[in-house]
Coordinates of C-alpha atoms in Angstrom, one line a residue:
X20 CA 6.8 71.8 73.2
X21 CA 7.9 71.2 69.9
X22 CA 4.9 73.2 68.2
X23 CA 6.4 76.1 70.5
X24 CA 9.2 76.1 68.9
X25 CA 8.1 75.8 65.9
X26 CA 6.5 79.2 66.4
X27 CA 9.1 81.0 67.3
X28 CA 11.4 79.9 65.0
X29 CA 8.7 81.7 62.7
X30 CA 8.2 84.7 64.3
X31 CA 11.6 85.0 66.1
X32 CA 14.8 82.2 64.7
X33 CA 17.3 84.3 62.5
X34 CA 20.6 83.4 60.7
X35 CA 23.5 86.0 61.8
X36 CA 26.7 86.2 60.2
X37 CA 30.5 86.5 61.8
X38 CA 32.9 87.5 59.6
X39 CA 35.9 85.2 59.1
X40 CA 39.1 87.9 57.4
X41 CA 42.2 86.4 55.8
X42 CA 45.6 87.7 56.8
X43 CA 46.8 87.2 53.2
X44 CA 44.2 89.6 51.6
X45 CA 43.6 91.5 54.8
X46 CA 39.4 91.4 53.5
X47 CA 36.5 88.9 54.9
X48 CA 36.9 85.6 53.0
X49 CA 34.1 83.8 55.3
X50 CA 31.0 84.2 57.4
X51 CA 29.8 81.9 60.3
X52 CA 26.5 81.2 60.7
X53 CA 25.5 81.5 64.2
X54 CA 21.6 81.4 65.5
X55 CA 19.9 84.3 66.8
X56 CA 16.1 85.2 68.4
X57 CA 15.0 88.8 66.9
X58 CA 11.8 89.8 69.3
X59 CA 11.8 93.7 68.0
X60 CA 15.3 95.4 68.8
X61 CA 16.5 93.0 71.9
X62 CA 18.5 90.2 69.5
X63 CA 19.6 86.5 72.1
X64 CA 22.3 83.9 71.1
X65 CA 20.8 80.6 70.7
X66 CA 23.5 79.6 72.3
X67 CA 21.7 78.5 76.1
X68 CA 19.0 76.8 73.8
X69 CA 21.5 74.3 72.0
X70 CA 23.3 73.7 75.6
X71 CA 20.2 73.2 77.7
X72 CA 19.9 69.2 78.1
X73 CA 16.1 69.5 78.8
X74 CA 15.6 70.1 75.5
X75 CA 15.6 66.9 72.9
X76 CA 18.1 66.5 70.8
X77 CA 15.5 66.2 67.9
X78 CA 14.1 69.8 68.9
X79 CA 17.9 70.9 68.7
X80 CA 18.0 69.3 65.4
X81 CA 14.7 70.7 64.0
X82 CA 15.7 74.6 65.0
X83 CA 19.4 74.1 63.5
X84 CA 18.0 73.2 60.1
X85 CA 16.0 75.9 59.7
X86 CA 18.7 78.2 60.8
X87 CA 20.9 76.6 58.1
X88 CA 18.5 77.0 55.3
X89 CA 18.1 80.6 56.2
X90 CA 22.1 81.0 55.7
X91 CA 22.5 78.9 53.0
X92 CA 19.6 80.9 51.5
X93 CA 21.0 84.5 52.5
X94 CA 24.7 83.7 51.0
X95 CA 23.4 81.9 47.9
X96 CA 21.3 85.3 47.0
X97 CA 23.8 88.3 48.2
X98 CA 26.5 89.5 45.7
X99 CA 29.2 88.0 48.1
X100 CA 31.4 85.6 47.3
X101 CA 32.5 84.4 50.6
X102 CA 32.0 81.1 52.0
X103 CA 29.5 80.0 54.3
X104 CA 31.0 78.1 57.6
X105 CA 27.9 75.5 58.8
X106 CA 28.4 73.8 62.3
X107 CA 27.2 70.0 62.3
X108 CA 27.7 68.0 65.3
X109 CA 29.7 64.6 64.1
X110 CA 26.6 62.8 66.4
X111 CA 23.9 64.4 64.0
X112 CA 26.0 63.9 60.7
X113 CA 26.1 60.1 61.9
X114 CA 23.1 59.3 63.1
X115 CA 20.7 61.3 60.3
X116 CA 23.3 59.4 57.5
X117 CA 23.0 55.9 58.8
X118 CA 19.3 56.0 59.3
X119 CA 18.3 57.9 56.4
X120 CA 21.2 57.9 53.8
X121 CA 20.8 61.4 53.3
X122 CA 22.9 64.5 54.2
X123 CA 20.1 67.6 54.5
X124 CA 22.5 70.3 54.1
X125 CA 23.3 68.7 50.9
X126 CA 19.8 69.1 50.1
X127 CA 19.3 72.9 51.2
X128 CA 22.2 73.5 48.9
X129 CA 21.3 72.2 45.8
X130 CA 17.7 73.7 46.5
X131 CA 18.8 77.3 46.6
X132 CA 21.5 77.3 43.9
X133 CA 24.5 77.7 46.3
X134 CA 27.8 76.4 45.0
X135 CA 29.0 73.5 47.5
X136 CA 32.7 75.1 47.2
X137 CA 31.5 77.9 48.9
X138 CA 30.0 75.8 51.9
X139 CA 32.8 74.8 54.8
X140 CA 31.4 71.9 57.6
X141 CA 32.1 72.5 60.6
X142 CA 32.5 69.5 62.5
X143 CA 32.0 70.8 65.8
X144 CA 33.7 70.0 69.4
X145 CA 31.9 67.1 71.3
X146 CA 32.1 63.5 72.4
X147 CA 31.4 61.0 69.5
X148 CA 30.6 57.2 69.8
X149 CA 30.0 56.6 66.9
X150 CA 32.6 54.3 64.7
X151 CA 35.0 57.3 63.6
X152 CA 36.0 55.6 60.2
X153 CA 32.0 55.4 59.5
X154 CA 31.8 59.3 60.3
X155 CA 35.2 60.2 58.5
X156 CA 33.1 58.1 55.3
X157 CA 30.3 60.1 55.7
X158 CA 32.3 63.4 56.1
X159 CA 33.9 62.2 52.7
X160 CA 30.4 62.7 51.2
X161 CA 30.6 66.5 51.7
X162 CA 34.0 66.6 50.2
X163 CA 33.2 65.0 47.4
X164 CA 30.1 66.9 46.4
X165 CA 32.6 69.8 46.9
X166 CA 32.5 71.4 50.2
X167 CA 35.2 72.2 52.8
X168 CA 36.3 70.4 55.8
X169 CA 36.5 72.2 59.2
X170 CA 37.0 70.5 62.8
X171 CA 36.2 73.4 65.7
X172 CA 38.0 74.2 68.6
X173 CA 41.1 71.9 68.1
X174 CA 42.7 71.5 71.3
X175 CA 39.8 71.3 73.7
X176 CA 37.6 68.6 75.0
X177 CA 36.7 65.9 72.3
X178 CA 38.8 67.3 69.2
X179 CA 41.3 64.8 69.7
X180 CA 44.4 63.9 66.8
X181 CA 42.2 60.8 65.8
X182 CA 39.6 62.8 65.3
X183 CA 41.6 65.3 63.2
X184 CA 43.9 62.7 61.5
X185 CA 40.8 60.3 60.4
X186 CA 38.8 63.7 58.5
X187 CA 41.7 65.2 57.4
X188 CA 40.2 68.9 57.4
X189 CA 41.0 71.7 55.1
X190 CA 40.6 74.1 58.0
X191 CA 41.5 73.6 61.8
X192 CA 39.9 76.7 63.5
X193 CA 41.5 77.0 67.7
X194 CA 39.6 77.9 70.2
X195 CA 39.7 81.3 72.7
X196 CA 40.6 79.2 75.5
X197 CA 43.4 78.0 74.1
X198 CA 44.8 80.8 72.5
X199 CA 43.9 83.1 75.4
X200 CA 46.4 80.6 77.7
X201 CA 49.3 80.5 75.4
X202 CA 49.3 83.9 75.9
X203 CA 49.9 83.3 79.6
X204 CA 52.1 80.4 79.7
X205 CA 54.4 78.8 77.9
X206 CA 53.2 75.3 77.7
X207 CA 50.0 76.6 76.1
X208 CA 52.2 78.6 73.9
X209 CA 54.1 75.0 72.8
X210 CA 50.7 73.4 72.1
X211 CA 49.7 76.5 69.9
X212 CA 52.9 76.0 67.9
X213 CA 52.4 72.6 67.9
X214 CA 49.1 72.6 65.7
X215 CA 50.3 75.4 63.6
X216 CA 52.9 72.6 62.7
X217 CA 50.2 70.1 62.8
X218 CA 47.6 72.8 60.1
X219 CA 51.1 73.0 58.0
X220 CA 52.0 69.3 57.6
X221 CA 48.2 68.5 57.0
X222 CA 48.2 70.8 54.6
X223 CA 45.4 72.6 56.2
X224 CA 44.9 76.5 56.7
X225 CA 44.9 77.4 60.6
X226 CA 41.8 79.3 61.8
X227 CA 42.3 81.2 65.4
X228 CA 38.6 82.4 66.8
X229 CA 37.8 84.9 69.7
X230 CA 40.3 87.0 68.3
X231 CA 39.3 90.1 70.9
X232 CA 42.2 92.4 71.8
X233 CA 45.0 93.6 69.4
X234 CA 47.3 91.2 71.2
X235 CA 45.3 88.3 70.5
X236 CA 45.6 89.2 67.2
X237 CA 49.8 89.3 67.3
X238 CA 49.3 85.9 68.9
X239 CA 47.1 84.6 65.6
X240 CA 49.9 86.0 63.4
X241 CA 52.5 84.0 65.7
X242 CA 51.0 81.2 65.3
X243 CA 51.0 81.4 61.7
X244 CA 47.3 81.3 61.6
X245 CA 45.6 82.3 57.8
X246 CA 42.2 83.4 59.2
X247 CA 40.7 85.2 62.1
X248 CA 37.6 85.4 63.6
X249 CA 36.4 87.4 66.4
X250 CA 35.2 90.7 68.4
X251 CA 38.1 92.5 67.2
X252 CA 36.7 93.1 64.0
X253 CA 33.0 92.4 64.6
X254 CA 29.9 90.4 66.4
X255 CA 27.7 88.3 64.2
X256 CA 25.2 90.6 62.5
X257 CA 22.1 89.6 60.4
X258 CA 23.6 91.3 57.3
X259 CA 27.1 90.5 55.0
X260 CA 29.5 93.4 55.8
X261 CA 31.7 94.7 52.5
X262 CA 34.8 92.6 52.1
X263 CA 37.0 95.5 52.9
X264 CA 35.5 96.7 55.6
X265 CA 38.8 95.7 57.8
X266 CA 41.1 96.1 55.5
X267 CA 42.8 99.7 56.6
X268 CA 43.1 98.2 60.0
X269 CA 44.3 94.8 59.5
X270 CA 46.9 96.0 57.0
X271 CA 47.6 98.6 60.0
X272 CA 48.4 96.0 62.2
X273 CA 50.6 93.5 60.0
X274 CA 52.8 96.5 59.7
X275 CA 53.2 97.1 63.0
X276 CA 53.5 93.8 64.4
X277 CA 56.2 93.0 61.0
X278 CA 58.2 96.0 62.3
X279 CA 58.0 94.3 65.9
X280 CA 59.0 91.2 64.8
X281 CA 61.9 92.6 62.3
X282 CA 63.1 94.5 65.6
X283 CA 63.1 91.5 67.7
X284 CA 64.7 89.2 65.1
X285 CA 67.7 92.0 64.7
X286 CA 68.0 90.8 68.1
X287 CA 68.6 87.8 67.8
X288 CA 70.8 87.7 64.7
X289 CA 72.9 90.3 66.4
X290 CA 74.2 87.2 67.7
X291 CA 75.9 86.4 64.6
X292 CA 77.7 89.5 64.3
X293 CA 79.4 90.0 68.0
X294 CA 80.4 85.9 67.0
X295 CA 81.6 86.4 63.3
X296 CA 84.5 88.5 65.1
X297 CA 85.4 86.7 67.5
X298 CA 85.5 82.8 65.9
X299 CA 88.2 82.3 63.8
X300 CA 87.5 79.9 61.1
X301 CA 90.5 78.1 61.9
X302 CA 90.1 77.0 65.5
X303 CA 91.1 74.3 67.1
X304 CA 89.2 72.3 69.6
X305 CA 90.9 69.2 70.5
X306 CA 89.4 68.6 74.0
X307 CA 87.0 70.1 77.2
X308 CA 89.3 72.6 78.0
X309 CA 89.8 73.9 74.7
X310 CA 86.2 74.2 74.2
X311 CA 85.3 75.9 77.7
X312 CA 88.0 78.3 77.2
X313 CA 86.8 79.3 73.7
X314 CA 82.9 79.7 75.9
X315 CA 84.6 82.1 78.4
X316 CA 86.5 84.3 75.4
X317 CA 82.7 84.9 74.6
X318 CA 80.9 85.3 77.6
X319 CA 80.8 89.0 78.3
X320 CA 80.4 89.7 74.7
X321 CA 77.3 88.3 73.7
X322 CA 73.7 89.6 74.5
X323 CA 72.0 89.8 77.5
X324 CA 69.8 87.7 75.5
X325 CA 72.0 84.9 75.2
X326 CA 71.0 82.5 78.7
X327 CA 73.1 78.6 77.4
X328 CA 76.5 78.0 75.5
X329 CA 78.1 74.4 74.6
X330 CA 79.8 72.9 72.3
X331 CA 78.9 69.7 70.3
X332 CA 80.9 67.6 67.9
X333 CA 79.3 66.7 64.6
X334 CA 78.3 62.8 65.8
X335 CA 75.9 64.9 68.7
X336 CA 78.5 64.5 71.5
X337 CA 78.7 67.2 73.6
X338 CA 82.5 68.4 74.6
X339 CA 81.8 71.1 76.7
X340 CA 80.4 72.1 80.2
X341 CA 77.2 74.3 80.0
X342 CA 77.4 77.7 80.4
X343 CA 74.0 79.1 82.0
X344 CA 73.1 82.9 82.8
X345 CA 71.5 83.0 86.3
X346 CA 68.3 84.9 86.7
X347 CA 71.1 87.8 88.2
X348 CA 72.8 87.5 84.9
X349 CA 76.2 85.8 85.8
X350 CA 77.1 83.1 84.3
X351 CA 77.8 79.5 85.6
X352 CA 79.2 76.8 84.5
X353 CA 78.1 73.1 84.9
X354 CA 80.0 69.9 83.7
X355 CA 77.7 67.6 84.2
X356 CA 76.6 67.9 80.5
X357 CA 80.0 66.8 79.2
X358 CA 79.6 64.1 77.0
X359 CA 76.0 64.4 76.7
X360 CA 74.7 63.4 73.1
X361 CA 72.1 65.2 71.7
X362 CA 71.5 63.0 68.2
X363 CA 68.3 61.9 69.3
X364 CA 66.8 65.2 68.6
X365 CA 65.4 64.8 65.6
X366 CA 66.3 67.9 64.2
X367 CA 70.2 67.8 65.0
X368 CA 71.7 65.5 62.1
X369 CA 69.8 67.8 59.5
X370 CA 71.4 71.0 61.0
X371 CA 74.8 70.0 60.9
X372 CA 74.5 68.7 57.9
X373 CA 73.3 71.7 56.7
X374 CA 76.1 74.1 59.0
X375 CA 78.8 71.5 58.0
X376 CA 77.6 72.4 53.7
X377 CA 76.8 76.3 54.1
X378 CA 79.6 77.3 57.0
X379 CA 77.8 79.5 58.2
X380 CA 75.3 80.1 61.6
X381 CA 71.4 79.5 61.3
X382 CA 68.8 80.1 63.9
X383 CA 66.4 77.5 64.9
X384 CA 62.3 77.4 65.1
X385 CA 61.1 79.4 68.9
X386 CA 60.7 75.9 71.3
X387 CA 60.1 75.4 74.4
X388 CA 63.1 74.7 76.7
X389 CA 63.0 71.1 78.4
X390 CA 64.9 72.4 81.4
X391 CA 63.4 75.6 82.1
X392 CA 60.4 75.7 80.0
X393 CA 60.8 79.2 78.7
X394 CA 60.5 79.7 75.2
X395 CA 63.7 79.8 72.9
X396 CA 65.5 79.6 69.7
X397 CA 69.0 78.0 69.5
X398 CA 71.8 80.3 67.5
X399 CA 74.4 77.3 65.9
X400 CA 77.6 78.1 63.9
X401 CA 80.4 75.8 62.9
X402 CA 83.8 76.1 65.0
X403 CA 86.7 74.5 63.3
X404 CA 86.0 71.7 61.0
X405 CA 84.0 69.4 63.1
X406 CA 82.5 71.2 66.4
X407 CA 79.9 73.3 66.2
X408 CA 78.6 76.4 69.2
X409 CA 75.4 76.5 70.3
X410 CA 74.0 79.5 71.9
X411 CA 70.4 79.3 73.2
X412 CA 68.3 83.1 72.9
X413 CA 65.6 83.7 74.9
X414 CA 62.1 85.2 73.0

């Protein structure tokens, strides 16, 4: 069996390339090297081969090395300067380390000239049970020689936050699964944002994948990611494709989704102005009636965008009843949240330390409401010298 493959992998086994473009240059900035048959015009992902568990894992192993060498090969002699993104499972990287001591793709790069900056491992998505400080250690090994850190499709399956936080990656790259659910429900759309937090405080660049559809793409940009990759721009292809070969488009879109966005966030900060009239600076609030009165002044002047209005004091207490929009627009009120306090959010003490220096209203990061679980931003502005309004705006 394995002399059969052998053959074909010298008639037939070919290194194609998916571009990877960058929103901040709006021009490829990567290629993923994906295998491929060639058998005259008809072209087959590897794909089923890799995923059949008939087949060894040493004859999985013995294919993927050549299709390495053939990429590292390709990118090391082309004009490009784009990096090279190689998957390695973790189980390979481990086991091929601890009984060898070697790292072959360290080898095939150093043989063919290619600068290890321009190489990115890709530690794929699988189960690993292996001793994850040993494999972090090993990882180390490409990082030092000079290569970049990926982990694949964060947020499914075996890419867990041990995983992530033990290898501390340069890249985290999500998956179409996930990104095509948070475009259909809003707990997916809380787990996107929360690794585009996670990429940010890592200090890692966020990579979305599968990007197929313009929307997807909106979603990417959402997210905050700095790369895409997907069907949108291309399928993998045995050549490199000019840098700029996406760039008219891409810049195409950013302006149109910026001008969706700018519209939307006028929206929101409209907000501000119907309040700035209507709050004088010198209120008063001196107990729950005073502060549900000042609510109902506002009600039928703020948006239709507008669904919750309370009223906190500065120490997190809450002095107000909650003022709710029902799904027929009228409002209701609810005093079962008087006295409420809302300091155990971590983000509250901050703000108001912040409205309480600046006196003025700021707008909070979109979250996902506890309550109702549609996705928000809360609108806050200081009222007198030691309450503060909170109006939470549905996206």
């Amino acid at each position: 069996m394995l002399n059969e493959i052998r053959e074909l992998q010298e008639r037939e086994l070919r290194s194609f390339f998916q571009p990877i473009l960058s929103l901040q240059t709006q021009r490829i900035i990567a290629y993923e090297a994906l295998g491929r048959t060639v058998q005259g015009e008809k072209v087959r992902s590897l794909g089923p081969f890799f995923q059949n568990p008939e087949i060894s894992d040493e004859q999985h192993l013995h294919v993927d090395r050549i299709l390495r060498e053939q990429a590292i090969a390709a990118i090391a002699q082309s004009d490009s300067s784009a990096l090279l993104f190689l998957n390695l499972k973790p189980s390979w990287i481990y086991r091929i380390y601890k009984e060898c001591g070697i790292l072959p793709t360290l080898q095939f790069i150093q043989k063919h000239g290619l600068d290890p900056s321009r190489v990115v491992i890709e530690v794929t998505e699988e189960e690993f049970h292996g001793r994850l400080d040993e494999l972090s250690a090993i990882i180390n090994v490409y990082r030092e020689q000079g290569c970049l850190i990926a982990i694949d499709d964060i947020g499914s399956g075996y890419s867990n936050y041990d995983r992530i936080a033990s290898i501390r990656p340069n890249i985290l790259k999500i998956d179409l699964k996930l990104l095509k659910k948070s475009a259909m429900h809003d707990g997916y759309k809380a787990l996107l944002n929360s690794f585009s937090i996670l990429s940010s405080q890592m200090g890692s660049s966020l990579l979305i994948e599968g990007v197929e559809t313009k929307q997807d793409l909106y979603y990417a940009l959402k997210a905050g990611a700095r790369y895409v990759q997907g069907f949108l721009f291309s399928e993998a292809r045995q050549g490199l494709q000019d840098e700029r070969a996406y760039e008219p488009f891409l810049k195409e879109e950013i302006r149109l989704y910026t001008e969706q966005e700018m519209a939307r966030y006028r929206a929101l900060f409209s907000v501000q102005d119907s309040l700035s009239e209507l709050i004088a600076s010198d209120i008063h609030i001196g107990s729950v009636t005073d502060a549900d009165k000042m609510i109902q002044s506002l009600l039928m002047s703020v948006g239709l965008n507008v669904v919750r209005i309370y009223i906190c004091r500065e120490d997190g207490c809450q002095v107000s009843s909650n003022y709710t929009r029902d799904i027929e627009g009228e409002w209701k009120k609810d005093a079962q949240y008087q006295g409420s306090n809302w300091i155990w959010r971590p983000y509250f003490i901050p703000n108001m330390m912040r409205l309480n220096n600046q006196r003025q209203g700021m707008l909070s990061s979109e979250y996902t409401d506890l309550d109702t679980s549609r996705l928000m931003q809360t609108y806050s502005c200081p009222v007198g010298d030691t309450h503060y309004l909170f109006l939470d705006v549905q996206v």
